Coordinates of C-alpha atoms in Angstrom, one line a residue:
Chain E
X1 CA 0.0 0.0 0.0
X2 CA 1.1 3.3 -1.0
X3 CA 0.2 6.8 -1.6
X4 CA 1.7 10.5 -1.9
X5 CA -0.2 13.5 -0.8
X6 CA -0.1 17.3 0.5
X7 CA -1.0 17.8 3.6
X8 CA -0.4 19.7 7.0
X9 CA 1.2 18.9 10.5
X10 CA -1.4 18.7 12.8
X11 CA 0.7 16.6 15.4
X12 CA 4.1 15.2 16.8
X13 CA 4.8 12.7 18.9
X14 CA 8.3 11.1 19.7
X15 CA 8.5 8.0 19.1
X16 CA 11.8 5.7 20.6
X17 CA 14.7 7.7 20.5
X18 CA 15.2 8.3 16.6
X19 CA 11.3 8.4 15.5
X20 CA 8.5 10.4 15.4
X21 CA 4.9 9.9 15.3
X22 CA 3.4 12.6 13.0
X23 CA -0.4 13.4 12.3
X24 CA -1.3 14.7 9.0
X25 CA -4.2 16.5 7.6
X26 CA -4.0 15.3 4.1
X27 CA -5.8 16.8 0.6
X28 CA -7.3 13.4 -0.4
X29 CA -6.4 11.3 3.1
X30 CA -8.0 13.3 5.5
X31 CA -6.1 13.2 9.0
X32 CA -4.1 10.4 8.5
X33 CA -0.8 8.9 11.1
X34 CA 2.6 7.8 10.4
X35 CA 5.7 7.3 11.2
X36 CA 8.4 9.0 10.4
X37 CA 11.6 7.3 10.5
X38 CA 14.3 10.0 11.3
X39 CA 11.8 12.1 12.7
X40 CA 13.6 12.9 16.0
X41 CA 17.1 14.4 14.1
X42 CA 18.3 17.4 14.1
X43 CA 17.8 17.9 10.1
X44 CA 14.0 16.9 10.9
X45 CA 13.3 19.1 13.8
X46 CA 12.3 22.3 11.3
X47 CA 10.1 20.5 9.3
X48 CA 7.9 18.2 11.8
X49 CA 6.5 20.8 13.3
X50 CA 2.3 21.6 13.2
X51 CA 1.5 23.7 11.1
X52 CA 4.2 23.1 8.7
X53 CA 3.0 22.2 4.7
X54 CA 4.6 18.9 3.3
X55 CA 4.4 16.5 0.6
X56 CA 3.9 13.1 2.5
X57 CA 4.9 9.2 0.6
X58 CA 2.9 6.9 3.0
X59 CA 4.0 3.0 2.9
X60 CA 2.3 0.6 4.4
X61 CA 2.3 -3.7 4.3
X62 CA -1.3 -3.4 5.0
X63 CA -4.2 -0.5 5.0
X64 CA -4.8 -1.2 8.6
X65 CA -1.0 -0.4 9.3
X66 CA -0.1 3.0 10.8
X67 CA 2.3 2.5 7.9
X68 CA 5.8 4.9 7.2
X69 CA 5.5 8.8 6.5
X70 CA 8.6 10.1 4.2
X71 CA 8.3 14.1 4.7
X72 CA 9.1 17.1 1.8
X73 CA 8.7 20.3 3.1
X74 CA 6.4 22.7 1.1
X75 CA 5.8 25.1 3.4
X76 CA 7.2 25.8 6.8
X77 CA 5.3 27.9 9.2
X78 CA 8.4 28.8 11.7
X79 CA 8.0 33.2 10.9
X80 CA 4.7 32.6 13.1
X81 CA 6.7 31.5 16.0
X82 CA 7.2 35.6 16.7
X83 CA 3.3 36.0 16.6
X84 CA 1.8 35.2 19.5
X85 CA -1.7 35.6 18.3
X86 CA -1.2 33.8 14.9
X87 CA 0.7 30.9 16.7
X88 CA -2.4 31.2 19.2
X89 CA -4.7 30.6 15.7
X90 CA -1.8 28.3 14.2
X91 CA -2.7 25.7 18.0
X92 CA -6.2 26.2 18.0
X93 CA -6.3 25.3 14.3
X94 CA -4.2 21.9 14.9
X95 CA -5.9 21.1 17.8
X96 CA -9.1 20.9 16.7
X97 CA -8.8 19.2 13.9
X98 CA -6.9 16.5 15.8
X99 CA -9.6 16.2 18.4
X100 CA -12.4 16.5 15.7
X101 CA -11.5 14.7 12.8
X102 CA -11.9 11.1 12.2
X103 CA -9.0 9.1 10.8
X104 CA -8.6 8.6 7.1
X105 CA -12.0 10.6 6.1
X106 CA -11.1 13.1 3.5
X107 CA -12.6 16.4 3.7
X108 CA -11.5 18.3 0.7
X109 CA -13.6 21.6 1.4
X110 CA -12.1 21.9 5.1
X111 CA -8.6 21.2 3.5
X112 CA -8.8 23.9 1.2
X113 CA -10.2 26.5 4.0
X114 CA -8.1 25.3 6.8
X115 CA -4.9 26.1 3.9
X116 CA -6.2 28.9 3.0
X117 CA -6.5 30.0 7.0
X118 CA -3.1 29.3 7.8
X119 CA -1.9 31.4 4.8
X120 CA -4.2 34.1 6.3
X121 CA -2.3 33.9 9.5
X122 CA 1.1 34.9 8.6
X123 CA -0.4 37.6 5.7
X124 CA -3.6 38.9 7.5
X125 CA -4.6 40.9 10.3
X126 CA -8.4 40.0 9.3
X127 CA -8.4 35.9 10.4
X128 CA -9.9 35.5 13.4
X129 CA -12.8 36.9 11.5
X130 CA -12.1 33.8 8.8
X131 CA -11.1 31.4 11.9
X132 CA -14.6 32.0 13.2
X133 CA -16.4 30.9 10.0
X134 CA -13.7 28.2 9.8
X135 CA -14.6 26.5 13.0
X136 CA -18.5 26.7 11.3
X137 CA -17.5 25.3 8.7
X138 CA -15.6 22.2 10.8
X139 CA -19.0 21.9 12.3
X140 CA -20.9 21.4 8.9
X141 CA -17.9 19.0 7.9
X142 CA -18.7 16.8 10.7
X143 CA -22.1 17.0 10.4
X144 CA -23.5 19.6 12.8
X145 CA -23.5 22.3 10.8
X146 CA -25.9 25.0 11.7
X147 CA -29.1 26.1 9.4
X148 CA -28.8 29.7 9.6
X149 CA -30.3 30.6 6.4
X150 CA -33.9 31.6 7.6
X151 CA -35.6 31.5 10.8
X152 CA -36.9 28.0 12.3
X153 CA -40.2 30.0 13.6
X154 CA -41.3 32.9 10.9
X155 CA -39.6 31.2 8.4
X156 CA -37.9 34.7 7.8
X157 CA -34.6 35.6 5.7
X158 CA -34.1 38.8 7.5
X159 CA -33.2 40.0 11.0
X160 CA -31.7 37.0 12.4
X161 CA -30.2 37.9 15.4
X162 CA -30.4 34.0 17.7
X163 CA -29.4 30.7 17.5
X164 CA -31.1 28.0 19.0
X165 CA -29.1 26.2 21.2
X166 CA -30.7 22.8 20.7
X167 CA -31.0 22.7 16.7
X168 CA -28.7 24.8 15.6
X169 CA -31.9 27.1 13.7
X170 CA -31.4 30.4 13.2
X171 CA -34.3 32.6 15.0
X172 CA -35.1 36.0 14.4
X173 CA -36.3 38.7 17.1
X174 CA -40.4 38.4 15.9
X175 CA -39.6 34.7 16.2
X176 CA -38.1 34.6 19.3
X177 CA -40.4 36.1 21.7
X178 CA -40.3 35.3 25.3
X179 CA -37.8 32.3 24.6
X180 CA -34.9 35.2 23.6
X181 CA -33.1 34.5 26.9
X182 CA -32.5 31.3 26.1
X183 CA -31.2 31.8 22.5
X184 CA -27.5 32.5 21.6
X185 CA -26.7 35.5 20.0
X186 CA -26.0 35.2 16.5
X187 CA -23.7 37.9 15.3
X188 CA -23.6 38.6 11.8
X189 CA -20.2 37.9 11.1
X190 CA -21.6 34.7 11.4
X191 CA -24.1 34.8 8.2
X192 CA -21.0 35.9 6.0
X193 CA -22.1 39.7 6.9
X194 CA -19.3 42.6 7.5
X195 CA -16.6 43.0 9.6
X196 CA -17.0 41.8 13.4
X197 CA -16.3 43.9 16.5
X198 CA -14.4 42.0 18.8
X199 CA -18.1 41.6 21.2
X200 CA -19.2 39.8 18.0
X201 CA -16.4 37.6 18.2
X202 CA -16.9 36.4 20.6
X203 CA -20.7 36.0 20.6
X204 CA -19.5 33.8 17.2
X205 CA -17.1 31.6 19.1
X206 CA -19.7 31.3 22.0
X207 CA -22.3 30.2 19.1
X208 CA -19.4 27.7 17.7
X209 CA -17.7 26.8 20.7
X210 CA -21.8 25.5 22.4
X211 CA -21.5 23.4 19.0
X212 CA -18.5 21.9 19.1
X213 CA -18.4 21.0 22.9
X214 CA -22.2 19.1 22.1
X215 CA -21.1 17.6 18.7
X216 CA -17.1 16.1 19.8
X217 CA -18.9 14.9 23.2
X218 CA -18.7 11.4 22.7
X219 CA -14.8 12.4 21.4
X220 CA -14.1 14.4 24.6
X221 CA -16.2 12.6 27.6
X222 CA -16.9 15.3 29.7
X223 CA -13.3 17.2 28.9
X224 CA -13.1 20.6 27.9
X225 CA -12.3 21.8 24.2
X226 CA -8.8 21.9 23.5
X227 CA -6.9 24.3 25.6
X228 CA -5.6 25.9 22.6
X229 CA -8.9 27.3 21.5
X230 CA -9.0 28.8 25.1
X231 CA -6.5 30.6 25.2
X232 CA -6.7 32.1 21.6
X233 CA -10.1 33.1 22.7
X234 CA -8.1 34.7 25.7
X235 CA -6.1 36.5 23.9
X236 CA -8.4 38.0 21.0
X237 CA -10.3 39.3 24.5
X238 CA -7.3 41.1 25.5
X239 CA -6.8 43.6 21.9
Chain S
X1 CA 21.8 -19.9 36.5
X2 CA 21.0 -17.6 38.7
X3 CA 23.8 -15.4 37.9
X4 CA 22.6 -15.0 34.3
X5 CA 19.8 -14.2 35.3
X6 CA 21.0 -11.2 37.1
X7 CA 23.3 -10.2 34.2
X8 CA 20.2 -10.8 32.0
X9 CA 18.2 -8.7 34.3
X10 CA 21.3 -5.9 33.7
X11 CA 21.4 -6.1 30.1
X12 CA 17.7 -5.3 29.7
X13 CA 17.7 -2.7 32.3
X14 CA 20.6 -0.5 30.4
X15 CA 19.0 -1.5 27.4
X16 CA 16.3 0.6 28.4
X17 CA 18.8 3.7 28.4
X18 CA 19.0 6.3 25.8
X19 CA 21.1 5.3 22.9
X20 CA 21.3 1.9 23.9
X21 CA 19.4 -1.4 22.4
X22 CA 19.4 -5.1 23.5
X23 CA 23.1 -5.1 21.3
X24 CA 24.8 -2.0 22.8
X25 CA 23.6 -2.7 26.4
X26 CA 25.0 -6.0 26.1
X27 CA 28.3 -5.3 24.4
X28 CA 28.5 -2.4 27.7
X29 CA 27.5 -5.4 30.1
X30 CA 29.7 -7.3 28.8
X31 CA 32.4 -4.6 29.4
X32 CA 31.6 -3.8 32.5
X33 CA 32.2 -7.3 33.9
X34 CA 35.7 -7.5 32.1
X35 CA 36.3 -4.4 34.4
X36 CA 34.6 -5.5 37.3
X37 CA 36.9 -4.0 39.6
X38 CA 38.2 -0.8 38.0
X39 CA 35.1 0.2 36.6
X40 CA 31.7 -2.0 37.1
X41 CA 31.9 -1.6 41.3
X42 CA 32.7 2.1 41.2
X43 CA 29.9 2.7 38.9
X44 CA 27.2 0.9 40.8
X45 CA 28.6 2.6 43.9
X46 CA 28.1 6.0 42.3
X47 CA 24.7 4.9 41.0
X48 CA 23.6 4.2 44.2
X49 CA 24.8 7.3 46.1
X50 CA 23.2 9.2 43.3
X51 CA 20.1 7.1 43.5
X52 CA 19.9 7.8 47.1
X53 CA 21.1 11.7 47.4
X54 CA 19.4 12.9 44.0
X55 CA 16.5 15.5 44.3
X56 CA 15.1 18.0 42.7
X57 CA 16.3 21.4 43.3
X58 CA 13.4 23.2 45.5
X59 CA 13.7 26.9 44.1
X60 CA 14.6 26.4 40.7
X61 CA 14.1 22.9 39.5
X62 CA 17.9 21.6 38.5
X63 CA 18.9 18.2 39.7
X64 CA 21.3 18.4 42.7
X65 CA 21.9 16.3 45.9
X66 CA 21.0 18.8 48.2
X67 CA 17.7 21.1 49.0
X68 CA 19.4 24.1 46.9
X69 CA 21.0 23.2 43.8
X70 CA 25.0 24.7 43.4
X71 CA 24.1 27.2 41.3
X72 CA 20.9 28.5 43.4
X73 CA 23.3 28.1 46.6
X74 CA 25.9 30.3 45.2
X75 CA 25.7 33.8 46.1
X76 CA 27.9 35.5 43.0
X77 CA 24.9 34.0 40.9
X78 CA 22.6 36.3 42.3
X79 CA 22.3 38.6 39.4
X80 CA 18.7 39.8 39.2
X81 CA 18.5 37.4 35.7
X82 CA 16.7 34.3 35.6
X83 CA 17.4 32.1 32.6
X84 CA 13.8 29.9 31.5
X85 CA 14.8 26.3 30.3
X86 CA 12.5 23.5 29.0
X87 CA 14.8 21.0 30.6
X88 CA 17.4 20.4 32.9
X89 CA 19.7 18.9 29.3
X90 CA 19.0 22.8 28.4
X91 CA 20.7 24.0 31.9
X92 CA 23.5 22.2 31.3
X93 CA 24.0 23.3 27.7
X94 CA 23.9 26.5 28.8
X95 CA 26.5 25.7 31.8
X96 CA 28.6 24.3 29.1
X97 CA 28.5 27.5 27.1
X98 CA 29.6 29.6 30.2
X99 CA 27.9 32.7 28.9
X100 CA 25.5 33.0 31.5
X101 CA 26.1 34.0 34.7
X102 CA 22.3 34.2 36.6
X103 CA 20.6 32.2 37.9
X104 CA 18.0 29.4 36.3
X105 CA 13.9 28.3 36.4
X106 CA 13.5 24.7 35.2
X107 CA 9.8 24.4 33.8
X108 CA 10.3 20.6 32.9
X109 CA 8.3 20.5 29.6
X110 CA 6.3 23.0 27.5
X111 CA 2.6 23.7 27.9
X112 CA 1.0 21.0 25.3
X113 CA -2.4 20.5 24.6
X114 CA -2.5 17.4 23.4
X115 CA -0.7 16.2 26.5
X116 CA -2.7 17.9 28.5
X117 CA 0.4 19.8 30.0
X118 CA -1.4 22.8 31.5
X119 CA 0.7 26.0 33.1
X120 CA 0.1 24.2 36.4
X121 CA 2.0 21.3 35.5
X122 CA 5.2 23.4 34.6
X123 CA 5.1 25.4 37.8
X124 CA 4.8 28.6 36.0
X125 CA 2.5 29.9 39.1
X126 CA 6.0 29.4 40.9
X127 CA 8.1 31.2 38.2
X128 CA 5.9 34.4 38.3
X129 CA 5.9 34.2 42.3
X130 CA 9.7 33.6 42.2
X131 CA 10.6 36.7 39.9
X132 CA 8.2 38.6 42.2
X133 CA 9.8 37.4 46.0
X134 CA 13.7 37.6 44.2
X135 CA 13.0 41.0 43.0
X136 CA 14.0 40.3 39.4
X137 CA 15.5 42.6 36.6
X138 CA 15.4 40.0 33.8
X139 CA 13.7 37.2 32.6
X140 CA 15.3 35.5 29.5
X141 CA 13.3 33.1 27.8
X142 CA 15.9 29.9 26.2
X143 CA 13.0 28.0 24.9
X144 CA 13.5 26.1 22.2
X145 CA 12.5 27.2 19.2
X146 CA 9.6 24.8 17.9
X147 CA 5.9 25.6 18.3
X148 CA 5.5 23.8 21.9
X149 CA 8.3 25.6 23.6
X150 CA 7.8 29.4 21.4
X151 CA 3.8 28.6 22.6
X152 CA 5.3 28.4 26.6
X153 CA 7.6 31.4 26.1
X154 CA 4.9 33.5 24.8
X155 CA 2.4 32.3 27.8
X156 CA 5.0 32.9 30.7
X157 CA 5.8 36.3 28.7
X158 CA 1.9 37.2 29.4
X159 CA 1.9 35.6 32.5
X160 CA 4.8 38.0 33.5
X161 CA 3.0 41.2 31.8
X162 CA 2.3 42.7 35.3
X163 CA 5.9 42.1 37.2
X164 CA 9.0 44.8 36.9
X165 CA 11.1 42.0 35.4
X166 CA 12.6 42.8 31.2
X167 CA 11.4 39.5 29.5
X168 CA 13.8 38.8 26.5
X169 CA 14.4 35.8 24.6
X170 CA 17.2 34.3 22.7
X171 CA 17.8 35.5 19.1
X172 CA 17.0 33.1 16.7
X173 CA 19.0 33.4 13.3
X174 CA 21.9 31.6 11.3
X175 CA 23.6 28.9 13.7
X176 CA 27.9 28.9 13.8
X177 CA 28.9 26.5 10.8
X178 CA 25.4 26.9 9.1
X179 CA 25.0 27.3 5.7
X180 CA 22.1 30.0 4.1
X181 CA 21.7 27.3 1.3
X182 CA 20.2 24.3 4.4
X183 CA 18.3 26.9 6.4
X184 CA 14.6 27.1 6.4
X185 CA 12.5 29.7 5.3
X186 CA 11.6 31.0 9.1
X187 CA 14.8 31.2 10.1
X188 CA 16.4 32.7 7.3
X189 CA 13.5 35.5 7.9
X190 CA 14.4 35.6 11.9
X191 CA 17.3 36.5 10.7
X192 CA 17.1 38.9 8.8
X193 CA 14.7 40.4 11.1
X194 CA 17.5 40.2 13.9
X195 CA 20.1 41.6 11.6
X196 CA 22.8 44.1 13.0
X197 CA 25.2 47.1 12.2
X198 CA 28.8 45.4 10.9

């Protein structure tokens, strides 16, 4: 069995003293393991590192195998190292997607966002902005995506300011009535609308982060979302 | 029998070591029992007393055999800098380099997610109290420079926002012997950033 793909470093293990373990998050593999033999060395140490993009050769005897990773390096991410909010993004980024994703599922639409994220992060000042609508789009690829499109009571296109909690539904204000308290906010940043103040921020990553903690429960069992996320939330608080 | 048992029982212990495998450890067995005298009975002597005396040094982290490591115990070392290492290895490379002539903080890790390695973990509570009580001028950062330890330096940087202490960190750039041609993107850019006057 063998295959070559582009992917991304999501994670890195040691493995023994020479090897590493490396997670991928691959074009056409989806998040996919390997080893990498040689990992450990000094020559490797700048290239395994998450974030970084890389041409992978996986070899395997069988499918089932974890199999062997040979590395290129397309891409390395070290000029975020100086960033603290980008490397912030850079770990919530690999994070989730190793918490989230299943193994060897691809999801070509995530891929191609989640590349063009990271590129936004050592470019733009604008990402968290696209990080928010990233971490919808995560939900959608997983299959909790929300339905903000009209409202789940008036049936309305317009004025959608709430979230229900429970289906994910967009609500508007007519809609929501008496049940408003109970309804996240739903900031328009949200329905592709505008730049967002940092308040809508993080109303957004309340809205995704509610999501995410229901949808990876069976994934985390009672644990938090990655740390990661927290403190990038943190520190997009703090500008 | 029982006798190579014991030696079996040797061989798979040092084959546990770094840099050693099943081979290696039992080629340095073997060794060690041609010099049992000279060299096998002074070395299990010394592992024992090491075994036995070996702690943890209580204010900054380094290994030692006493409550205050020698560097925390000596007083010309008081220099109002604390050095931050990932690991006590890191210490000692930096003892070897001599350029440094403060005083240290041992996190023992970086902050890792996936590890669940949380600021509690590395004692960085105890850093930010210790630059506090010791009435620091300097905090240098020597973290390594991967997206773990650059993550950590970062963190204890915030963490330290509030205290009187300069936070620095080690320039990154073009190591001694290293070739522009084999260097990476990011730290051909570091370097440049961190260029100087000739």
């Amino acid at each position: 069995m063998d295959w070559r793909d582009e992917g991304c470093i999501i994670a890195v293990r040691a493995h023994g003293e020479s090897a590493a373990i490396i997670e991928v998050f691959t074009a056409v593999h989806g998040r996919h393991a390997g080893v990498v033999r040689g990992g450990a060395s000094r020559r490797m140490a700048a290239v395994l590192q998450p974030g970084s993009q890389v041409a992978v050769a996986w070899q395997a005897r069988l499918s089932e195998h974890m199999g062997v990773f040979s590395v290129e390096p397309l891409h390395l991410r070290s000029g975020l190292m100086a960033d603290r909010l980008a490397l912030a993004g850079l770990n919530a980024i690999c994070a989730l997607l190793h918490v989230a994703l299943p193994e060897r599922v691809a999801h070509p639409l995530l891929w191609r966002s989640t590349m063009a994220l990271l590129a936004a992060l050592e470019y733009g000042p604008g990402w968290p902005e696209e990080y928010l609508r990233w971490e919808a789009m995560l939900l959608e690829e997983l299959g909790f995506g929300m339905d903000l499109g009209r409202c789940a009571v008036t049936g309305a296109r317009e004025g959608l300011v709430y979230v229900s909690p429970k289906t994910g539904r967009a609500v508007s204000a007519a809609g929501a009535g008496d049940w408003a308290a109970r309804l996240l906010p739903l900031p328009a940043v949200l329905l592709g609308q505008g730049r967002a103040s940092a308040e809508e921020l993080a109303q957004g990553f309340a809205v995704t982060g509610h999501f995410l903690a229901r949808g990876l429960e069976p994934v985390l069992q009672g644990r938090p979302l990655p740390a990661a996320r927290a403190r990038l939330l943190d520190l997009l608080a703090t500008l | 029998m029982d006798d190579t048992r014991d030696i079996e029982a040797l061989i798979d212990l040092m084959a546990r070591l770094p840099g050693l495998g099943p081979r290696s450890a039992r080629r340095a067995v073997l060794a060690l029992l041609k010099k049992r005298g000279q060299l096998m009975a002074p070395l299990a002597q010394a592992m024992a007393n090491v075994a036995l005396n070996a702690r943890d040094c209580m204010v900054c982290g380094n290994i030692g055999t006493s409550e205050l490591c020698p560097i925390c115990a000596d007083p010309a070392r008081a220099t109002g800098e604390i050095c931050v290492v990932e690991d006590v290895a890191d210490l000692w490379a930096m003892e070897r380099g001599q350029a440094f002539k403060g005083r240290y903080h041992v996190l023992g890790g970086t902050l890792s997610a996936l590890d669940s390695v949380g600021p509690d973990e590395l004692g960085i509570p105890r850093l930010v109290a210790r630059v506090a009580s010791e009435g620091t001028r300097e905090v240098i950062l020597a973290l390594n420079a991967t997206v773990d330890g650059q993550t950590t330096a970062h963190y204890i940087a915030d963490a330290l926002a509030g205290s009187a202490a300069q936070i620095t960190s080690l320039a990154q750039g073009v190591p001694v012997g290293g070739e522009l041609d084999y260097l990476d993107d990011g730290t051909i850019g570091a370097a440049l950033r961190a260029r100087r006057r000739f």
